CSV table of C-alpha atoms in Angstrom, one decimal:
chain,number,residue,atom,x,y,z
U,1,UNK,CA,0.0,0.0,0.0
U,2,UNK,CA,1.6,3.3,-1.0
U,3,UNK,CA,1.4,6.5,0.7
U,4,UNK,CA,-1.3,7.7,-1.7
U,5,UNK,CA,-3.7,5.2,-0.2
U,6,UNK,CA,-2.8,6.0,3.0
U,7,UNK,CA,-4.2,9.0,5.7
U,8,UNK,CA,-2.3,10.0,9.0
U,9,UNK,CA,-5.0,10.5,11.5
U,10,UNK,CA,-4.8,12.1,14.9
U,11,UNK,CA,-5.7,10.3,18.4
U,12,UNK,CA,-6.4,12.0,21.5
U,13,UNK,CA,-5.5,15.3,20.6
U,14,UNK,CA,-3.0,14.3,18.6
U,15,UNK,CA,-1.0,12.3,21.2
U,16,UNK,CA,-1.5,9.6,18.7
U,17,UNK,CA,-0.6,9.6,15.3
U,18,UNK,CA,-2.1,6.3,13.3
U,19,UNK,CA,-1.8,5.6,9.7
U,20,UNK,CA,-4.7,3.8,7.9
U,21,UNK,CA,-6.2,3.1,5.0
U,22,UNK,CA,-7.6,6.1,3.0
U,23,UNK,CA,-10.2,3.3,1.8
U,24,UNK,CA,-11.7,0.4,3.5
U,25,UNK,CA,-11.9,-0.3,7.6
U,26,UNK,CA,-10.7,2.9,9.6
U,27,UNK,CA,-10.6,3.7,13.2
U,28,UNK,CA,-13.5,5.5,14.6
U,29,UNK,CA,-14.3,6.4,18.4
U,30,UNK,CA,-14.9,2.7,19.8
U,31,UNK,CA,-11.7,1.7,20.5
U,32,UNK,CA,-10.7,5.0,22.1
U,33,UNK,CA,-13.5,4.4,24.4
U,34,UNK,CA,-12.8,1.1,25.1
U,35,UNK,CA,-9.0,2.0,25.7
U,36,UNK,CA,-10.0,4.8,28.0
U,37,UNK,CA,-12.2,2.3,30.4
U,38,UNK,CA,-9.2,-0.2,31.2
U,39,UNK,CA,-7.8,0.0,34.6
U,40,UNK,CA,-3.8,-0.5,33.6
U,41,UNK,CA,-0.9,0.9,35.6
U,42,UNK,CA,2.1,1.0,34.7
U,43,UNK,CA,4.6,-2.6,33.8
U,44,UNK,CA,1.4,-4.5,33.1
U,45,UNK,CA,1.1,-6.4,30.0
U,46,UNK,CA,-1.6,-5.8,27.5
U,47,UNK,CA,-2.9,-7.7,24.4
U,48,UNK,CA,-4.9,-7.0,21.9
U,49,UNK,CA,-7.0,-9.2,19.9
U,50,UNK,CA,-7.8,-7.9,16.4
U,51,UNK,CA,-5.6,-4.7,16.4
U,52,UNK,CA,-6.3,-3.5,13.4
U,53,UNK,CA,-4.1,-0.3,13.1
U,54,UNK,CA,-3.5,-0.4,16.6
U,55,UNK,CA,-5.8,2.1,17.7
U,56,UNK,CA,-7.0,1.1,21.2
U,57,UNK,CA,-4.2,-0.6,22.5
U,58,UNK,CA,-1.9,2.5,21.3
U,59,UNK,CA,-4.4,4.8,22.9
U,60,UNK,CA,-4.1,3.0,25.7
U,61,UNK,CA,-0.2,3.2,25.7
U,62,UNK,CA,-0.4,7.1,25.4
U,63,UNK,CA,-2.4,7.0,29.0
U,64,UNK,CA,-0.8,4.9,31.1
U,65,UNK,CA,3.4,4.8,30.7
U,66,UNK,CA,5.4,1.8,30.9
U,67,UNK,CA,3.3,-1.1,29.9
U,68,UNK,CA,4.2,-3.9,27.7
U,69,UNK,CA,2.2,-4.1,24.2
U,70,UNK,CA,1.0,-6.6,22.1
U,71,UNK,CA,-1.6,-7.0,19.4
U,72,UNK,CA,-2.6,-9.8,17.2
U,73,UNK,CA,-4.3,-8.6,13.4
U,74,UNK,CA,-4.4,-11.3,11.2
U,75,UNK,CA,-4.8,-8.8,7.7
U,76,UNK,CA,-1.4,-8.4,7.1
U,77,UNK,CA,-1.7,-4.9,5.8
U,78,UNK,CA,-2.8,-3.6,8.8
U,79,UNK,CA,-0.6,-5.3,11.3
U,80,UNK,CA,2.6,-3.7,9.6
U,81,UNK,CA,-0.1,-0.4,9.9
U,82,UNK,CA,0.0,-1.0,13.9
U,83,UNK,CA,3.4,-1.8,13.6
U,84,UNK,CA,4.8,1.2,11.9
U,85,UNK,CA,1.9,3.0,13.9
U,86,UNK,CA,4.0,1.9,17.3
U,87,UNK,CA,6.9,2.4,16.6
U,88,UNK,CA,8.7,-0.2,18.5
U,89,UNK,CA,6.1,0.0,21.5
U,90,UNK,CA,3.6,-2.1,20.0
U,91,UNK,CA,4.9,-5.7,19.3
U,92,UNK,CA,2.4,-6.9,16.7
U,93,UNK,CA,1.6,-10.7,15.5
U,94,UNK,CA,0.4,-11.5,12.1
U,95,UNK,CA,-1.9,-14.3,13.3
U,96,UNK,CA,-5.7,-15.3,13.5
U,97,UNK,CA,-6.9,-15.3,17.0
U,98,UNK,CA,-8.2,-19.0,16.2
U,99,UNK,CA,-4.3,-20.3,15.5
U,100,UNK,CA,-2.0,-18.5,17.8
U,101,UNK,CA,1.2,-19.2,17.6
U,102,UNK,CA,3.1,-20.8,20.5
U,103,UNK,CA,5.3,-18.3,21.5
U,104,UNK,CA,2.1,-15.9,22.7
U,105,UNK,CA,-0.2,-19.0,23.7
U,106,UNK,CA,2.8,-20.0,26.2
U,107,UNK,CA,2.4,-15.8,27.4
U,108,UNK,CA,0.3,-14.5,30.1
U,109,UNK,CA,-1.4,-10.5,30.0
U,110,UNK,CA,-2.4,-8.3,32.9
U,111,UNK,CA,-5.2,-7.1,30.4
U,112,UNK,CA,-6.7,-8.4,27.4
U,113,UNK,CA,-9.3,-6.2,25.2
U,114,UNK,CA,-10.4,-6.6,21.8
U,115,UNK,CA,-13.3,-5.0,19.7
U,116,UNK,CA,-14.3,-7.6,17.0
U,117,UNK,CA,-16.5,-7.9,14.2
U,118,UNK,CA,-20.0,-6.2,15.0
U,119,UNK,CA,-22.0,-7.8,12.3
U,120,UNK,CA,-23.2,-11.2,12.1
U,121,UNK,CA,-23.6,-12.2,8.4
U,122,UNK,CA,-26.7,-14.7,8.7
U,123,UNK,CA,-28.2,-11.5,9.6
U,124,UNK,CA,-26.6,-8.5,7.6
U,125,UNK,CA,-24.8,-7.8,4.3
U,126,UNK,CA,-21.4,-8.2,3.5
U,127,UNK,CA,-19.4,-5.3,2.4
U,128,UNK,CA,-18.0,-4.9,-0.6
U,129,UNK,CA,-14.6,-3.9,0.5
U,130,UNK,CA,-12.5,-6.7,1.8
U,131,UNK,CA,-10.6,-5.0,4.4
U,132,UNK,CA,-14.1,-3.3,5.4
U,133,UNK,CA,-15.8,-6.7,5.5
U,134,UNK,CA,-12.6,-8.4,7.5
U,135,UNK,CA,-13.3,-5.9,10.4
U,136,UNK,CA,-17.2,-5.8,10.2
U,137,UNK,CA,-18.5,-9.0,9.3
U,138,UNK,CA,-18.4,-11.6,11.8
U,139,UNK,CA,-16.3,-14.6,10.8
U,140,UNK,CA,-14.6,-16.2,13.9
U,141,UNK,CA,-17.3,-16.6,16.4
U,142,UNK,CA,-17.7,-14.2,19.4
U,143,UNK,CA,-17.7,-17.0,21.4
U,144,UNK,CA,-14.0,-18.0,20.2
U,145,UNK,CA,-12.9,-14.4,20.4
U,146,UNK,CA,-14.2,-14.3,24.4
U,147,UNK,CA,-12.5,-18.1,25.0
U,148,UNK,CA,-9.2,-16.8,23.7
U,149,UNK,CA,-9.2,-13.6,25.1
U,150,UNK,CA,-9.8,-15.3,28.3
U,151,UNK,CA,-6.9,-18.2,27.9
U,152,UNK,CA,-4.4,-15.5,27.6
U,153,UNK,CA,-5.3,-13.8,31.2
U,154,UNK,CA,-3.1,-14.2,34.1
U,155,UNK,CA,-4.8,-14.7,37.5
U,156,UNK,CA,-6.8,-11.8,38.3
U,157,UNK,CA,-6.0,-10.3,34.6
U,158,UNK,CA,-8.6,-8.1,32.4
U,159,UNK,CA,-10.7,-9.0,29.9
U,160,UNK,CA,-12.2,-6.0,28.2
U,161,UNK,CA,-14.6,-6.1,25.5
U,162,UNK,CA,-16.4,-3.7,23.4
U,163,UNK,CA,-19.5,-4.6,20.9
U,164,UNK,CA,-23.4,-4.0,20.2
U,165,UNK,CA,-25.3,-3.9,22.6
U,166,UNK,CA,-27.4,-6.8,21.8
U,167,UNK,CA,-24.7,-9.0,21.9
U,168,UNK,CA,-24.4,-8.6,25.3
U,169,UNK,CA,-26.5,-11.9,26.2
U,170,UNK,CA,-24.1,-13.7,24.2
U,171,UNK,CA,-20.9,-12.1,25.6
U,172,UNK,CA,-21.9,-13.3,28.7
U,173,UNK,CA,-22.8,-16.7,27.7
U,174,UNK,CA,-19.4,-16.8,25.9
U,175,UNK,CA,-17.3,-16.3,29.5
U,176,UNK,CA,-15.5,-19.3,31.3
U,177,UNK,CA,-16.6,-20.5,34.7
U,178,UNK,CA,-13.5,-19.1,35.6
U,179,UNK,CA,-14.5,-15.2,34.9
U,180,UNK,CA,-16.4,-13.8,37.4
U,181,UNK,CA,-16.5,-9.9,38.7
U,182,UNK,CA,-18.4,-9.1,35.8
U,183,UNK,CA,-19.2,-5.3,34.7
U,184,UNK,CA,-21.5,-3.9,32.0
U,185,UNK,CA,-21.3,-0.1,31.2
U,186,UNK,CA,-24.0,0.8,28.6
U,187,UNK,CA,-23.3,3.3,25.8
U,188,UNK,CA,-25.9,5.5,24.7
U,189,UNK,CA,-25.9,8.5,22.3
U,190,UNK,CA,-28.4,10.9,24.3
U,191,UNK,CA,-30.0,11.0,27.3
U,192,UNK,CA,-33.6,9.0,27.0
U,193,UNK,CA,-31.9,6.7,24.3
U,194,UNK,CA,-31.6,2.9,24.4
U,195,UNK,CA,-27.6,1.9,24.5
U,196,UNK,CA,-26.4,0.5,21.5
U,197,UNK,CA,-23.2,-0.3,22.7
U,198,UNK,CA,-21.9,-1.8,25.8
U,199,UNK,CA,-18.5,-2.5,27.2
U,200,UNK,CA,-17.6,-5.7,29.0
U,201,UNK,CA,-15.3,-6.1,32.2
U,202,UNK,CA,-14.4,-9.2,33.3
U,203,UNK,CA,-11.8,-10.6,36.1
U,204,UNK,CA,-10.0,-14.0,35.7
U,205,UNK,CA,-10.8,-15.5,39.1
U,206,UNK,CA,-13.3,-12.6,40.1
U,207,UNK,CA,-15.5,-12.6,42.9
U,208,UNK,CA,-17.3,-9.9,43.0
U,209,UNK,CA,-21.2,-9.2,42.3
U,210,UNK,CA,-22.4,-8.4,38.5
U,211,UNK,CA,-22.8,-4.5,38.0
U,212,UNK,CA,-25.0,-3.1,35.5
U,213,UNK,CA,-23.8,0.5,35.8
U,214,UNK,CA,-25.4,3.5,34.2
U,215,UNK,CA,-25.3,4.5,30.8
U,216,UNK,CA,-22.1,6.4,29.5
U,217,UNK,CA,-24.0,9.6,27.8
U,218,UNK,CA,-22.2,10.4,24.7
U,219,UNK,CA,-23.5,13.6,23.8
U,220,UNK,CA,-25.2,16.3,25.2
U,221,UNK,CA,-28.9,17.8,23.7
U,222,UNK,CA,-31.7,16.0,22.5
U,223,UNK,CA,-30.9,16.1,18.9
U,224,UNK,CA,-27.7,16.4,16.9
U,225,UNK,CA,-26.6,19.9,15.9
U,226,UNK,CA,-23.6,20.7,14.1
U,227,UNK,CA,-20.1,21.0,16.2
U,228,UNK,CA,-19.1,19.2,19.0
U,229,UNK,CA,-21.7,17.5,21.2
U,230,UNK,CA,-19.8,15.2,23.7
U,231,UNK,CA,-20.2,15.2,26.9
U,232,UNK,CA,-17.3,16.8,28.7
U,233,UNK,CA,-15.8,13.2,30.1
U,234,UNK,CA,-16.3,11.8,27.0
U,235,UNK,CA,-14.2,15.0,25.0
U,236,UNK,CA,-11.9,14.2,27.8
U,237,UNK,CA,-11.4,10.8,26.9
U,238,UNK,CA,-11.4,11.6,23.4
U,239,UNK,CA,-9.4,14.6,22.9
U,240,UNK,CA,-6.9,14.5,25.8
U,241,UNK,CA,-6.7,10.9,26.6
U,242,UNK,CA,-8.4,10.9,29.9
U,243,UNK,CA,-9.4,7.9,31.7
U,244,UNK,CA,-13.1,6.5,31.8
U,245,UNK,CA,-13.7,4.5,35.2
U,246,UNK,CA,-16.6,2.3,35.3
């Protein structure tokens, strides 16, 4: 891919600079949410399932110093995307999450987050662009991407997962007996609407009570109006890099 095809997008204010596709799949504000909810400290390891161009789990690098990255993006264009995007921070695997190789399925993470697929394809229609469709459409089961994602956890590790919201029911029925402390924090656009995403928390080895928390307001009004609408935590999160806490 030449650098025609290519666009160098600001992150967070600009404390992220990512490269992508001027065509096809690009980065939007999900995984900048998702990155912003995860409770890392610094010298934790992180993994990413389905990197993409490495926009959460860089993201989530900018915020918290001195962890240890790794994502997995099996399109090879865009792994050397997240790789060039990192810049040596990000170690990045060319690999599906349903064949890992050995040397990260002998590895343990302090965190582990992904953002798959939204789309399920008995139920939708395929895009015509095949880098679009590889990050939309719904190949590898959820269920497979929440059993991996889980595998590679240390005790009391991470899992953090973002997705529609009417996927939730099968998010949870995708977690081992071994997950427990289990949070949901809704996503809605306004006030008065129904979510339509949700972000998943889940603790290898948890014990804690389930907690539905409240909705995570995006924007502020009742209707959309031109300029910027967000809420000033979510601005905060998306412009500055500021954490969102359950």
């Amino acid at each position: 891919m030449n650098g025609s095809d290519l666009t160098c997008d600001a992150f967070l204010g600009g404390l992220v600079q990512l490269w992508q596709p001027r065509r096809g799949y690009r980065a939007g504000v999900d995984p900048v949410l998702l990155a912003a909810t995860i409770p890392a400290v610094s010298g934790q390891r992180v993994l990413e399932l389905g990197c993409g161009v490495g926009a959460a789990v860089l993201c989530l690098g900018a915020r918290v110093t001195g962890l240890t990255l790794t994502g997995v993006e099996r399109e090879a264009t865009y792994a050397e995307l997240a790789a060039r995007n990192g810049a040596g921070a990000l170690e990045v695997v060319t690999a599906d999450i349903a064949d890992l190789p050995l040397m990260l399925r002998q590895r343990q993470f302090d965190h582990v987050l992904a953002n798959p697929p939204y789309w399920r394809r008995d139920a939708s229609i395929a895009a015509s662009d095949p880098t679009r469709e590889a990050a939309l459409g719904e190949q590898t089961p959820l269920a497979l991407w929440v059993e991996v994602a889980a595998k590679r956890l240390a005790p009391k590790g991470y899992l953090h997962f973002i997705h529609r919201a009417e996927r939730l029911p099968d998010l949870l029925a995708a977690l081992p007996n071994d997950m427990g402390s289990i949070e949901v924090l809704p996503i809605a656009a306004r006030v008065g609407r129904a979510a339509e995403r949700v972000i998943l928390r889940a603790r290898k080895s948890g014990r804690a009570d389930f907690c539905l928390h409240a909705p995570l307001i995006l924007h502020r009004g009742d209707a959309h109006v031109d300029g910027d609408q967000y809420c000033q935590k979510v601005r905060d999160a998306l412009r500055i890099g500021a954490a969102l806490p359950f």
